[in-house]
């Protein structure tokens, strides 16, 4: 069950973070994408930055599972998602690290 929620969360994070209003494709360019993970007592945040834009995906442990929320560039377009289940802070760190892995 955790793996299914993780796959869904990472898929959503990839879609939401990669979506934007730009029609330009940077996949073949020399734009440097940086990503770092920071943590608190009950959350982990993957912060991505490239070409002067920054966005973040935060995974926070809740009483019923975890919440995935977005910040930075275009964040107002995306509502936080609540996922039910049993998760720990370590799970949140793993998810944030996997988000950063997608941008290497």
PDB file of C-alpha atoms in Angstrom:
ATOM      1  CA  UNK A   1       0.000   0.000   0.000  1.00  0.00           C
ATOM      2  CA  UNK A   2       2.830   2.416   0.846  1.00  0.00           C
ATOM      3  CA  UNK A   3       4.510   1.763  -2.483  1.00  0.00           C
ATOM      4  CA  UNK A   4       1.290   2.503  -4.369  1.00  0.00           C
ATOM      5  CA  UNK A   5       0.843   5.803  -2.503  1.00  0.00           C
ATOM      6  CA  UNK A   6       4.506   6.647  -3.086  1.00  0.00           C
ATOM      7  CA  UNK A   7       4.224   5.996  -6.817  1.00  0.00           C
ATOM      8  CA  UNK A   8       1.065   8.113  -7.016  1.00  0.00           C
ATOM      9  CA  UNK A   9       2.669  10.927  -5.030  1.00  0.00           C
ATOM     10  CA  UNK A  10       5.836  10.962  -7.089  1.00  0.00           C
ATOM     11  CA  UNK A  11       3.867  10.888 -10.319  1.00  0.00           C
ATOM     12  CA  UNK A  12       1.761  13.813  -9.165  1.00  0.00           C
ATOM     13  CA  UNK A  13       4.847  15.686  -7.970  1.00  0.00           C
ATOM     14  CA  UNK A  14       6.532  15.215 -11.326  1.00  0.00           C
ATOM     15  CA  UNK A  15       3.483  16.401 -13.231  1.00  0.00           C
ATOM     16  CA  UNK A  16       2.762  19.374 -10.999  1.00  0.00           C
ATOM     17  CA  UNK A  17       6.360  20.489 -10.711  1.00  0.00           C
ATOM     18  CA  UNK A  18       7.108  20.124 -14.418  1.00  0.00           C
ATOM     19  CA  UNK A  19       3.940  21.857 -15.628  1.00  0.00           C
ATOM     20  CA  UNK A  20       4.100  25.516 -16.446  1.00  0.00           C
ATOM     21  CA  UNK A  21       2.982  28.111 -18.911  1.00  0.00           C
ATOM     22  CA  UNK A  22       6.232  28.078 -20.873  1.00  0.00           C
ATOM     23  CA  UNK A  23       6.214  26.550 -24.340  1.00  0.00           C
ATOM     24  CA  UNK A  24       9.985  26.278 -24.391  1.00  0.00           C
ATOM     25  CA  UNK A  25      11.672  22.904 -23.997  1.00  0.00           C
ATOM     26  CA  UNK A  26      14.781  23.028 -21.807  1.00  0.00           C
ATOM     27  CA  UNK A  27      15.526  19.296 -21.991  1.00  0.00           C
ATOM     28  CA  UNK A  28      18.355  19.774 -24.489  1.00  0.00           C
ATOM     29  CA  UNK A  29      19.640  23.046 -23.124  1.00  0.00           C
ATOM     30  CA  UNK A  30      22.424  23.877 -20.727  1.00  0.00           C
ATOM     31  CA  UNK A  31      20.037  25.057 -17.972  1.00  0.00           C
ATOM     32  CA  UNK A  32      21.310  23.825 -14.612  1.00  0.00           C
ATOM     33  CA  UNK A  33      18.637  22.204 -12.427  1.00  0.00           C
ATOM     34  CA  UNK A  34      19.450  22.159  -8.720  1.00  0.00           C
ATOM     35  CA  UNK A  35      17.474  20.262  -6.119  1.00  0.00           C
ATOM     36  CA  UNK A  36      18.011  19.988  -2.386  1.00  0.00           C
ATOM     37  CA  UNK A  37      16.104  18.296   0.437  1.00  0.00           C
ATOM     38  CA  UNK A  38      15.521  19.970   3.787  1.00  0.00           C
ATOM     39  CA  UNK A  39      13.738  18.463   6.787  1.00  0.00           C
ATOM     40  CA  UNK A  40      11.858  19.425   9.932  1.00  0.00           C
ATOM     41  CA  UNK A  41      10.558  17.247  12.772  1.00  0.00           C
ATOM     42  CA  UNK A  42       7.692  15.884  10.649  1.00  0.00           C
ATOM     43  CA  UNK A  43       8.343  16.881   7.031  1.00  0.00           C
ATOM     44  CA  UNK A  44      10.742  16.911   4.109  1.00  0.00           C
ATOM     45  CA  UNK A  45      10.877  19.451   1.285  1.00  0.00           C
ATOM     46  CA  UNK A  46      12.427  19.037  -2.155  1.00  0.00           C
ATOM     47  CA  UNK A  47      13.309  22.494  -3.517  1.00  0.00           C
ATOM     48  CA  UNK A  48      14.062  22.671  -7.230  1.00  0.00           C
ATOM     49  CA  UNK A  49      15.561  25.696  -8.969  1.00  0.00           C
ATOM     50  CA  UNK A  50      16.522  26.437 -12.543  1.00  0.00           C
ATOM     51  CA  UNK A  51      16.836  29.505 -14.739  1.00  0.00           C
ATOM     52  CA  UNK A  52      15.804  31.838 -11.923  1.00  0.00           C
ATOM     53  CA  UNK A  53      12.654  29.909 -10.986  1.00  0.00           C
ATOM     54  CA  UNK A  54      12.160  27.957  -7.767  1.00  0.00           C
ATOM     55  CA  UNK A  55       9.473  25.487  -6.778  1.00  0.00           C
ATOM     56  CA  UNK A  56       9.131  23.056  -3.930  1.00  0.00           C
ATOM     57  CA  UNK A  57       7.235  19.931  -2.969  1.00  0.00           C
ATOM     58  CA  UNK A  58       6.717  19.346   0.748  1.00  0.00           C
ATOM     59  CA  UNK A  59       5.721  16.020   2.284  1.00  0.00           C
ATOM     60  CA  UNK A  60       4.354  16.344   5.835  1.00  0.00           C
ATOM     61  CA  UNK A  61       3.300  13.515   8.171  1.00  0.00           C
ATOM     62  CA  UNK A  62      -0.303  13.989   9.375  1.00  0.00           C
ATOM     63  CA  UNK A  63      -2.512  12.095  11.820  1.00  0.00           C
ATOM     64  CA  UNK A  64      -4.104  10.148   8.959  1.00  0.00           C
ATOM     65  CA  UNK A  65      -1.130   9.780   6.581  1.00  0.00           C
ATOM     66  CA  UNK A  66       0.700  12.627   4.884  1.00  0.00           C
ATOM     67  CA  UNK A  67       0.087  15.839   2.966  1.00  0.00           C
ATOM     68  CA  UNK A  68       1.880  16.788  -0.225  1.00  0.00           C
ATOM     69  CA  UNK A  69       1.919  20.528  -0.936  1.00  0.00           C
ATOM     70  CA  UNK A  70       3.626  22.857  -3.365  1.00  0.00           C
ATOM     71  CA  UNK A  71       5.387  26.198  -3.144  1.00  0.00           C
ATOM     72  CA  UNK A  72       7.112  28.647  -5.405  1.00  0.00           C
ATOM     73  CA  UNK A  73       6.633  29.023  -9.137  1.00  0.00           C
ATOM     74  CA  UNK A  74       3.018  28.232 -10.225  1.00  0.00           C
ATOM     75  CA  UNK A  75       2.179  26.764  -6.779  1.00  0.00           C
ATOM     76  CA  UNK A  76      -1.183  28.530  -6.648  1.00  0.00           C
ATOM     77  CA  UNK A  77      -2.395  26.232  -9.432  1.00  0.00           C
ATOM     78  CA  UNK A  78      -2.109  23.094  -7.303  1.00  0.00           C
ATOM     79  CA  UNK A  79      -4.100  22.119  -4.235  1.00  0.00           C
ATOM     80  CA  UNK A  80      -2.392  20.137  -1.459  1.00  0.00           C
ATOM     81  CA  UNK A  81      -3.115  16.406  -1.586  1.00  0.00           C
ATOM     82  CA  UNK A  82      -3.813  14.339   1.533  1.00  0.00           C
ATOM     83  CA  UNK A  83      -2.824  10.663   1.352  1.00  0.00           C
ATOM     84  CA  UNK A  84      -4.138   8.217   3.962  1.00  0.00           C
ATOM     85  CA  UNK A  85      -1.960   5.505   5.458  1.00  0.00           C
ATOM     86  CA  UNK A  86       0.801   4.965   7.960  1.00  0.00           C
ATOM     87  CA  UNK A  87       3.898   7.022   7.173  1.00  0.00           C
ATOM     88  CA  UNK A  88       6.968   8.205   9.043  1.00  0.00           C
ATOM     89  CA  UNK A  89       9.315  11.151   8.631  1.00  0.00           C
ATOM     90  CA  UNK A  90      11.768   8.743   6.974  1.00  0.00           C
ATOM     91  CA  UNK A  91       9.117   8.022   4.328  1.00  0.00           C
ATOM     92  CA  UNK A  92       8.788  11.770   3.741  1.00  0.00           C
ATOM     93  CA  UNK A  93      12.559  12.121   3.312  1.00  0.00           C
ATOM     94  CA  UNK A  94      12.588   9.198   0.856  1.00  0.00           C
ATOM     95  CA  UNK A  95       9.835  10.815  -1.228  1.00  0.00           C
ATOM     96  CA  UNK A  96      11.582  14.195  -1.279  1.00  0.00           C
ATOM     97  CA  UNK A  97      14.847  12.536  -2.321  1.00  0.00           C
ATOM     98  CA  UNK A  98      13.058  10.693  -5.122  1.00  0.00           C
ATOM     99  CA  UNK A  99      11.617  13.987  -6.389  1.00  0.00           C
ATOM    100  CA  UNK A 100      15.168  15.372  -6.578  1.00  0.00           C
ATOM    101  CA  UNK A 101      16.368  12.205  -8.335  1.00  0.00           C
ATOM    102  CA  UNK A 102      13.869  12.882 -11.141  1.00  0.00           C
ATOM    103  CA  UNK A 103      15.690  16.154 -11.913  1.00  0.00           C
ATOM    104  CA  UNK A 104      19.255  14.897 -12.132  1.00  0.00           C
TER     105      UNK A 104
END
